CSV table of C-alpha atoms in Angstrom, one decimal:
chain,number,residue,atom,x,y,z
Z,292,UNK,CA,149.8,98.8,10.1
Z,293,UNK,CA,148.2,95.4,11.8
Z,294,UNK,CA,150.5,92.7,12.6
Z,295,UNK,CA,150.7,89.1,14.2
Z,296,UNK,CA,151.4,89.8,18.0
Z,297,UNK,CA,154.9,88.2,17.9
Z,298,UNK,CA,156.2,90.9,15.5
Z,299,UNK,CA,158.0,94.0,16.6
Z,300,UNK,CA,158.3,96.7,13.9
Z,301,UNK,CA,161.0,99.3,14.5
Z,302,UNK,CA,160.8,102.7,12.3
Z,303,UNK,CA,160.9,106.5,12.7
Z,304,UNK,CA,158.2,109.4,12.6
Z,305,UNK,CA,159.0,112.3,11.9
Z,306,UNK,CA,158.9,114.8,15.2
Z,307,UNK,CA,158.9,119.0,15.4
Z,308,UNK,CA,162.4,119.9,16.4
Z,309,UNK,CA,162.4,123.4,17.0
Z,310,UNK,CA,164.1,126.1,14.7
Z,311,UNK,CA,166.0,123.8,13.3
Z,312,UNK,CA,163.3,122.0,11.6
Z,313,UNK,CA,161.8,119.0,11.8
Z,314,UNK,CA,163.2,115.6,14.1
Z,315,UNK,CA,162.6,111.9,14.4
Z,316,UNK,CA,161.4,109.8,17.2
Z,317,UNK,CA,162.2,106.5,17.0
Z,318,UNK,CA,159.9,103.8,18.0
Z,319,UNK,CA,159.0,100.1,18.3
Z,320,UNK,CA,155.6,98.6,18.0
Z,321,UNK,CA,153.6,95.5,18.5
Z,322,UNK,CA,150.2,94.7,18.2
Z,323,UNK,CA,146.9,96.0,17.0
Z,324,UNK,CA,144.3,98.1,18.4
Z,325,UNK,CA,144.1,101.0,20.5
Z,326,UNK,CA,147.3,102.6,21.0
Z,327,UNK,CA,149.3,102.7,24.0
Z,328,UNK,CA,152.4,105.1,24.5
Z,329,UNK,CA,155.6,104.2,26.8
Z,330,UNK,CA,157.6,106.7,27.4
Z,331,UNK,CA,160.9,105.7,29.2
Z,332,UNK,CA,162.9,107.5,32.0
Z,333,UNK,CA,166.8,108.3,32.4
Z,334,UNK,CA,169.0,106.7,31.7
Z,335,UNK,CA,166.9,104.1,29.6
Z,336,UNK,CA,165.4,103.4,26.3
Z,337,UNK,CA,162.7,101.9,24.4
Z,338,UNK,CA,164.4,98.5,25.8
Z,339,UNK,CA,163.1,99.2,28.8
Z,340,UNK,CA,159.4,98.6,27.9
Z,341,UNK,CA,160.6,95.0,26.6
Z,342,UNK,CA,158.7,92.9,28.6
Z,343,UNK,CA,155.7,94.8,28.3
Z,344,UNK,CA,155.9,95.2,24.4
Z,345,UNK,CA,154.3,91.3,23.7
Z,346,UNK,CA,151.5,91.4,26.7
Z,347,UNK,CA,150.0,94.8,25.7
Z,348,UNK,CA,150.1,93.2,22.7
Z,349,UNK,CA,148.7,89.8,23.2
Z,350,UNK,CA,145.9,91.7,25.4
Z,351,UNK,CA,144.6,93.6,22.3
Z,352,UNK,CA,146.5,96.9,22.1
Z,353,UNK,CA,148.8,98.7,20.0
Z,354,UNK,CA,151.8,99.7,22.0
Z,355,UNK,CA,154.4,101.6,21.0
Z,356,UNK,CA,157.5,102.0,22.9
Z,357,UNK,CA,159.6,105.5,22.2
Z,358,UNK,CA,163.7,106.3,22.4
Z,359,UNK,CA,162.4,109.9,23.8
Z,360,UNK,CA,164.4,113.0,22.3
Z,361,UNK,CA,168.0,112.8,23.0
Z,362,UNK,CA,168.5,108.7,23.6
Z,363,UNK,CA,169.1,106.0,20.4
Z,364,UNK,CA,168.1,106.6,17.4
Z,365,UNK,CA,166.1,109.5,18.0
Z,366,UNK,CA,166.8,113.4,17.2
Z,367,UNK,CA,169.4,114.6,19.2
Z,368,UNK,CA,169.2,118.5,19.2
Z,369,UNK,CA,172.5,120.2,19.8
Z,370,UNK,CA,170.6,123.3,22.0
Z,371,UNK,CA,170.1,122.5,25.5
Z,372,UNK,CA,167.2,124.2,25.2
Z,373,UNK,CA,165.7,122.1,22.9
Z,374,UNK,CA,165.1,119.0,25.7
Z,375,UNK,CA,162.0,121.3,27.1
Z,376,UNK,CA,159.1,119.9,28.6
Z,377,UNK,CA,157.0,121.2,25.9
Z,378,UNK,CA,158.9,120.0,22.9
Z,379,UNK,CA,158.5,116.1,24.8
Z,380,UNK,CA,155.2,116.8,24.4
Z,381,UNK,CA,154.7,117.8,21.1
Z,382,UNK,CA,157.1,114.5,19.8
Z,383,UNK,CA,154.5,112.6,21.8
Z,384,UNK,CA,151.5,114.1,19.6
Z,385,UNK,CA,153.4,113.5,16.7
Z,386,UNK,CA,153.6,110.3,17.1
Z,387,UNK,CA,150.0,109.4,17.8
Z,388,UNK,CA,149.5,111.4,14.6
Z,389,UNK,CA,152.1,109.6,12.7
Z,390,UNK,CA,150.6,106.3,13.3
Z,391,UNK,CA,147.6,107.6,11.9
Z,392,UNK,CA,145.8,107.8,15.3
Z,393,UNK,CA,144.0,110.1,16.9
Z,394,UNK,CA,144.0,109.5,20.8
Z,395,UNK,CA,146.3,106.9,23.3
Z,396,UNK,CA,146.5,105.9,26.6
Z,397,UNK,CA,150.0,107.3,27.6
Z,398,UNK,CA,152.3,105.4,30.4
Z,399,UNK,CA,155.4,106.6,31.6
Z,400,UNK,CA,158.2,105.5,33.9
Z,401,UNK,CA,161.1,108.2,36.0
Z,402,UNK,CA,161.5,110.9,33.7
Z,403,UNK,CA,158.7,109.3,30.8
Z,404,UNK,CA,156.2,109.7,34.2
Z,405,UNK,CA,156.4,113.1,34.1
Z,406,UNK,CA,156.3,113.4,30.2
Z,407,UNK,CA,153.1,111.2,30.7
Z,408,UNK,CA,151.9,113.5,33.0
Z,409,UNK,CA,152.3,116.8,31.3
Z,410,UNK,CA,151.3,115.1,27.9
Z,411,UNK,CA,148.1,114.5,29.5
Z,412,UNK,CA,147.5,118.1,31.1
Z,413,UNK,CA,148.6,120.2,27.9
Z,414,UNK,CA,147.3,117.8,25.4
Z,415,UNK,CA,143.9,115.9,26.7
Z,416,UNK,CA,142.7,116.0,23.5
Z,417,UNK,CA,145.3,113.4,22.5
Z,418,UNK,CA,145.8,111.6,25.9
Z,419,UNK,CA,143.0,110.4,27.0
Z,420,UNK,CA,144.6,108.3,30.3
Z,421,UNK,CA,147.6,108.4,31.8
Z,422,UNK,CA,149.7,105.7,33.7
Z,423,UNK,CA,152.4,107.0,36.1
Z,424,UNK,CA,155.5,104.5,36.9
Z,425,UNK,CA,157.7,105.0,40.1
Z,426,UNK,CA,157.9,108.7,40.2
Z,427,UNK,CA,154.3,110.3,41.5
Z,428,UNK,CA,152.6,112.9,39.9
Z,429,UNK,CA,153.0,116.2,41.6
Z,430,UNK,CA,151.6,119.8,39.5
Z,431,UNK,CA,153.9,122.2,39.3
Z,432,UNK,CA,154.7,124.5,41.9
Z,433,UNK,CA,156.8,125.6,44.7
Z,434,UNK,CA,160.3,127.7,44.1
Z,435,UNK,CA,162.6,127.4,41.0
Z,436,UNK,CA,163.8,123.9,41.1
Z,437,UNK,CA,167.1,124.5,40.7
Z,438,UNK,CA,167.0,126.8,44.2
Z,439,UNK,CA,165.0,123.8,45.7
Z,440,UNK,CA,167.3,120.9,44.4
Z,441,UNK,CA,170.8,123.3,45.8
Z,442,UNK,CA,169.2,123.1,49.4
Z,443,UNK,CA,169.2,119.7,49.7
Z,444,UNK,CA,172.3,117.6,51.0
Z,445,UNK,CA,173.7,120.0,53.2
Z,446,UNK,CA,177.5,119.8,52.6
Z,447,UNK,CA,176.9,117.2,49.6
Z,448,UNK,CA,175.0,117.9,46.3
Z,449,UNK,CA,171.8,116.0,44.9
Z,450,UNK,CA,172.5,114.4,42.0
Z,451,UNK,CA,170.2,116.6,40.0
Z,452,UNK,CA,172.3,119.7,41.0
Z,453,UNK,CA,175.2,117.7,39.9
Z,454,UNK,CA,173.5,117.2,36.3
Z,455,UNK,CA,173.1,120.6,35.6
Z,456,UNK,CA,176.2,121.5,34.8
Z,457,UNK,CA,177.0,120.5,31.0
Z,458,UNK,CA,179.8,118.9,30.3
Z,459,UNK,CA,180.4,118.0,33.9
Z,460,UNK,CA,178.6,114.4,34.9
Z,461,UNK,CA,179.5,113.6,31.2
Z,462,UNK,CA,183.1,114.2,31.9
Z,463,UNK,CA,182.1,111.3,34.7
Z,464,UNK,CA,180.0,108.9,32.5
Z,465,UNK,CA,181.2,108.9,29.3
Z,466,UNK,CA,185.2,107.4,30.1
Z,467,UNK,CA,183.3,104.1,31.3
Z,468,UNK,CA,179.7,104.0,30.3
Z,469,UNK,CA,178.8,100.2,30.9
Z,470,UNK,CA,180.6,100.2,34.3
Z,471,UNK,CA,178.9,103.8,35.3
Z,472,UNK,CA,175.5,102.0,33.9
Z,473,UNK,CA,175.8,99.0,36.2
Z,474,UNK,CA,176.1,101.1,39.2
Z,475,UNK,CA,173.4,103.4,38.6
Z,476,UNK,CA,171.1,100.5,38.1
Z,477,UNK,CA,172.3,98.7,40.7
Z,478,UNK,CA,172.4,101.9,43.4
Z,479,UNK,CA,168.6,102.2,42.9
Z,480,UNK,CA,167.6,98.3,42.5
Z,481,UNK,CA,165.8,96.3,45.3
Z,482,UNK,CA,168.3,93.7,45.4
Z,483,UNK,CA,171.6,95.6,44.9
Z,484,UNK,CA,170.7,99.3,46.6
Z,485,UNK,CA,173.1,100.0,49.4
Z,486,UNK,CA,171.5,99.4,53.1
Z,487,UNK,CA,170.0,101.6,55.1
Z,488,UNK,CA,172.2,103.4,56.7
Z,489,UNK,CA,175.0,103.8,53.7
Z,490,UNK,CA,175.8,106.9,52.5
Z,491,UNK,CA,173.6,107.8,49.9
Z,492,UNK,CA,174.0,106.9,46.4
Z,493,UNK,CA,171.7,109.7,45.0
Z,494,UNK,CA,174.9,112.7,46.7
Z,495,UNK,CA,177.7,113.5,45.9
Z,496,UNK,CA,180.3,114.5,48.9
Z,497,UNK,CA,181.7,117.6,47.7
Z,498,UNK,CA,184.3,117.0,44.9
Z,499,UNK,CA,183.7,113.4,44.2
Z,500,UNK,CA,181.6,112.0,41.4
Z,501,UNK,CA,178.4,110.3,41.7
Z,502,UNK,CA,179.9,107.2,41.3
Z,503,UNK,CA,181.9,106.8,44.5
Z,504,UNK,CA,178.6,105.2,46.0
Z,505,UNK,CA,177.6,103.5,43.9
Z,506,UNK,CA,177.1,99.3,44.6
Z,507,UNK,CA,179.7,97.0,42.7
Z,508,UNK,CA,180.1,93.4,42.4
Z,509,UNK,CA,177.0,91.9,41.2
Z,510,UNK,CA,174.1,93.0,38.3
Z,511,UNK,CA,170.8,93.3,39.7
Z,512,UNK,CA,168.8,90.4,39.1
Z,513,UNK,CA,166.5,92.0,36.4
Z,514,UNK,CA,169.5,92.9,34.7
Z,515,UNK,CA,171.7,90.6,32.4
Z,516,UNK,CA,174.7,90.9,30.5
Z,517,UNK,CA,172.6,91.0,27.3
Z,518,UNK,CA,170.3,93.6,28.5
Z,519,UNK,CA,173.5,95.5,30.0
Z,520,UNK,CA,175.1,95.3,27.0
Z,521,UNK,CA,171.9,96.9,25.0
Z,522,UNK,CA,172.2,100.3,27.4
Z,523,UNK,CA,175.6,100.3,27.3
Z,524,UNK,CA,175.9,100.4,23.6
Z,525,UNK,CA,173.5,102.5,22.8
Z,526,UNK,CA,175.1,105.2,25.0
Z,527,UNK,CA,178.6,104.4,24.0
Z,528,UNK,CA,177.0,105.4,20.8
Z,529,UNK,CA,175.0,108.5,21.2
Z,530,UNK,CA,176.9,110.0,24.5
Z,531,UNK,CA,175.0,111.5,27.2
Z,532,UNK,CA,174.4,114.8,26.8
Z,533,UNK,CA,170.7,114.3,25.2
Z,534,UNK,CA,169.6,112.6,28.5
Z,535,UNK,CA,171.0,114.6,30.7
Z,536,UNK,CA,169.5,117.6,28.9
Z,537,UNK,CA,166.2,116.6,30.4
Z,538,UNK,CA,167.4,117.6,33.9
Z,539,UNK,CA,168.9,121.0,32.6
Z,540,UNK,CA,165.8,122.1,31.6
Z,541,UNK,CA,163.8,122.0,34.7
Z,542,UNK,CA,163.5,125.9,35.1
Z,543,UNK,CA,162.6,126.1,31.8
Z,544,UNK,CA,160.2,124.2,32.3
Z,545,UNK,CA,158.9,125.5,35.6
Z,546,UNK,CA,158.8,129.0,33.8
Z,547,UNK,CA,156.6,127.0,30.7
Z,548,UNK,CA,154.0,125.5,32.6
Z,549,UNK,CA,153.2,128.9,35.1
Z,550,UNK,CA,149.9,128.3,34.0
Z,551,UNK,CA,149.4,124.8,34.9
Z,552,UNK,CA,150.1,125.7,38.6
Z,553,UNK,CA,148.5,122.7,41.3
Z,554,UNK,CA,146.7,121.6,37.9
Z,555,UNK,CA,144.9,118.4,38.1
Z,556,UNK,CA,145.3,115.4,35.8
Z,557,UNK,CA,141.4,114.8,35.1
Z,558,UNK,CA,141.7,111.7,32.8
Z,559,UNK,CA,141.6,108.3,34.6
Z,560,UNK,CA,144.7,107.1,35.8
Z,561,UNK,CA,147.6,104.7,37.6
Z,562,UNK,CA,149.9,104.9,39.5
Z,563,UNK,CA,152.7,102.0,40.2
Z,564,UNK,CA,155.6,102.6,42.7
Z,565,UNK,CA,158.4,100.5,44.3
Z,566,UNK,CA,158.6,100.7,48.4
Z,567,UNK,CA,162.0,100.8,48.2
Z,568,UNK,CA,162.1,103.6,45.8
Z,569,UNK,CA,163.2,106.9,46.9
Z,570,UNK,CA,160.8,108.2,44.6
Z,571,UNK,CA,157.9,107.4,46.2
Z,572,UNK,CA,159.3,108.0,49.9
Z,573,UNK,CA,160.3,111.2,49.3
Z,574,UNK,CA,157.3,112.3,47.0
Z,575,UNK,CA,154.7,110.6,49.6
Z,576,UNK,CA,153.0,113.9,50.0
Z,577,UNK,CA,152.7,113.6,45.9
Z,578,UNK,CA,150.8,110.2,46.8
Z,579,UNK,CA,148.6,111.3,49.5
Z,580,UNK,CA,147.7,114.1,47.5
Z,581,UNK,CA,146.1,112.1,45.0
Z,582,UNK,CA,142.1,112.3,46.0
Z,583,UNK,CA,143.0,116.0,44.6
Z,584,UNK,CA,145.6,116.0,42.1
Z,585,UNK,CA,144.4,112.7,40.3
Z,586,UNK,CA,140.8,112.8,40.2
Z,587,UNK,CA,140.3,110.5,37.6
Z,588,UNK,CA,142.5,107.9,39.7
Z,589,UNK,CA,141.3,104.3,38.9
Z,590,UNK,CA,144.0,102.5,40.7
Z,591,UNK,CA,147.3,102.9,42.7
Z,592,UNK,CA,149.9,100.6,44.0
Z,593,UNK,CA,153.2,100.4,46.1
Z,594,UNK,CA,154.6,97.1,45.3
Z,595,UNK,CA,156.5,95.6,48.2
Z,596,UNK,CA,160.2,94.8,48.1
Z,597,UNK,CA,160.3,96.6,44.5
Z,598,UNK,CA,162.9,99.5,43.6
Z,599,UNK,CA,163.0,102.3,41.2
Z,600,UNK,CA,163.4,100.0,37.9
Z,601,UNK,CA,159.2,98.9,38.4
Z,602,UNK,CA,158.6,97.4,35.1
Z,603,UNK,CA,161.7,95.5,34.8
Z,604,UNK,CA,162.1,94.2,38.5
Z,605,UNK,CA,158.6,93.2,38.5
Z,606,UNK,CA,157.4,92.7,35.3
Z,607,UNK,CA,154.4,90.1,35.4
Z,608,UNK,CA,153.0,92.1,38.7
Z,609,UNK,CA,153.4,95.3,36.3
Z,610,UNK,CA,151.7,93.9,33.3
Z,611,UNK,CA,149.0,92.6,35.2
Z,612,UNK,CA,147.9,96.2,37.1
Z,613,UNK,CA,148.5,98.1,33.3
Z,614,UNK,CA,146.3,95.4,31.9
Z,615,UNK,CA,143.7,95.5,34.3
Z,616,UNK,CA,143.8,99.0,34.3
Z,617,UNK,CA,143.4,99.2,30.8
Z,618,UNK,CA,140.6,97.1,30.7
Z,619,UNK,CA,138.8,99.1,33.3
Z,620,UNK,CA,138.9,102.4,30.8
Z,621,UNK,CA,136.1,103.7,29.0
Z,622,UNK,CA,136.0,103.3,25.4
C-alpha cells in the first residue's frame, strides 16, 4: 500500500510460530518504495525507530519498523524455546513476504543487530544489505556462551548470566517496570552512564539485583516522559519474559548456527556505534575484524560522545549515515 510520507500505518502479518501454529508480528510503516526493515533491540520496541520512521520515508523508502517476537503487540510464545535465533528470522521473511515484497535492506540495533545479521547470512535471498547499530557483528564461534558469559565478573555476574534464569530478573523488573526502565536507559546513556571508575552497571555483586547500579535522578536527554511512558506501558502490559527470552536462547542458538562458523556477511553493509558504548569497546576485535568478516562493508562509524541508545541519542547524525548509505547501494 502507497501512502503520503506523513502517514504511519500500524497492522499485523501473520508470522510462523512454531508447533503451535502460526503468529503475528506487529509493525509500523511509512513511505513508499523499496523496503527497509528495523529490527529493535532489548528492552525496546518499534518506538525506538521513531525518528527514523518519517526520514526513510521522506528519502524515498518503505520502512517498516517491527515489535520483534515477544515485545507489544506481537506473538508472545509461551516456550522458551520458541525466541530462537532462527524463528527471528523466519518472522523477518515473513514479513518482507507479507508486504508483498520480495527483498529489503535490513537494519538492526542491540539485539535487532544481530537478528540483522543472521537474517542476512541464512536468508541473502531476502536481505540483500544489512545495517548493524551499536553492537558489531562478530560470526559465531568460540565456547558455549553461557560458559563464556559465567567467566566473566569474577565474584560478580554479567548481566546476561543473570538473564538466564527464568523467572528470576522478572521477579526484579516487573514490581516497578518504568522505574527499572529509567535506569537501564539511563546506566548505558552518554549523558547519564555512571563515570569511569563506578562500579559497573552491566554486574551484579553477588545477591543483589541489577538494579543496585543503576544511575537515578535524571532521564537521559533523548528520553522524555512521553517516550518513557510508551516503554513503560507497553511492558507493564506484556511482562518481560518475551524479551528476556532472547538471551535464554543463546546456546540454542550457538548449537543452530554450527554451520555458519567465522561466516562472513557478503552483502554491503554499516556499521554505527557509540564510543561510549560498551558494545563496541569490548567487541573492538569484532570491529577490527571487519576487512574479513564484512566484506561487503560500505561504511563504518564510531560516533563520539554517543552511548548504546545510537539512533535515539543521535538521531539526525544516524539518519544521515543510513541515508547515505542507502543511497550508495546498488539497485
Amino acid at each position: 500500500m502507497s501512502q503520503h510520507i506523513g502517514e504511519i500505518t500500524h497492522r499485523s502479518v501473520s508470522s510462523p510460530a512454531g508447533q503451535a501454529g502460526r503468529g503475528r508480528i506487529h509493525l509500523v510503516e511509512q513511505g513508499s518504495g523499496p523496503l527497509v526493515l528495523l529490527v529493535h533491540g532489548f528492552p525496546e520496541s518499534w518506538y525506538s525507530w521513531r525518528h527514523q520512521l518519517p526520514v526513510l520515508a521522506a528519502a524515498g523508502y518503505r520502512a517498516v519498523a517491527i515489535d520483534v517476537r515477544g515485545y507489544g503487540r506481537s506473538s508472545k510464545p509461551v516456550a522458551t524455546e520458541a525466541y530462537r535465533m532462527l524463528d527471528l528470522v523466519a518472522d523477518n521473511v515473513a514479513v518482507v513476504h507479507a508486504l508483498g515484497e520480495e527483498s529489503a535492506v535490513v537494519v538492526g540495533h542491540d539485539w535487532g543487530a544481530a537478528i540483522a545479521a543472521n537474517s542476512a547470512l541464512l536468508r541473502p535471498d531476502v536481505f540483500r544489505a544489512v545495517g548493524l547499530l551499536s553492537v558489531p557483528y562478530a560470526p559465531r564461534g568460540g565456547p558455549r556462551p553461557t560458559k563464556a558469559f559465567a567467566g566473566m565478573g569474577g565474584d560478580e555476574e554479567f548481566y546476561v548470566s543473570y538473564f538466564q534464569e527464568p523467572g528470576r530478573a522478572e521477579a526484579e523488573i516487573e514490581p516497578d517496570v518504568r522505574g527499572w526502565l529509567t535506569g537501564f536507559y539511563a546506566a548505558l546513556s552518554a549523558d547519564t552512564m555512571p563515570a569511569p571508575g563506578a562500579p559497573d552497571p552491566r554486574f551484579v555483586s553477588r545477591g543483589g539485583a541489577l538494579r543496585d547500579r543503576f544511575p537515578t535522578g535524571r532521564l537521559p536527554a533523548w528520553l522524555s516522559d512521553a517516550d518513557l511512558d510508551v516503554y513503560a506501558g507497553e511492558f507493564e502490559r506484556t511482562g518481560m519474559t518475551g524479551a528476556l527470552n532472547r538471551y535464554r536462547n543463546m546456546d540454542r542458538d550457538w548449537e543452530d548456527l554450527a554451520a555458519l562458523e567465522g561466516a562472513p556477511i557478503p552483502q554491503p553493509s554499516l556499521f554505527i556505534g557509540g564510543k561510549l558504548d560498551a558494545s563496541t569497546t569490548w567487541l573492538a576485535d569484532a570491529i577490527a575484524a571487519y576487512p574479513v568478516t564484512l566484506p561487503g562493508l560500505i561504511s563504518s562509524h564510531l560516533l563520539d560522545g554517543c552511548g548504546h541508545w545510537i539512533q535515539q541519542e543521535r538521531p539526525d547524525e544516524v539518519n544521515r549515515l543510513l541515508t547515505d548509505w542507502l543511497a550508495a547501494l546498488p539497485a
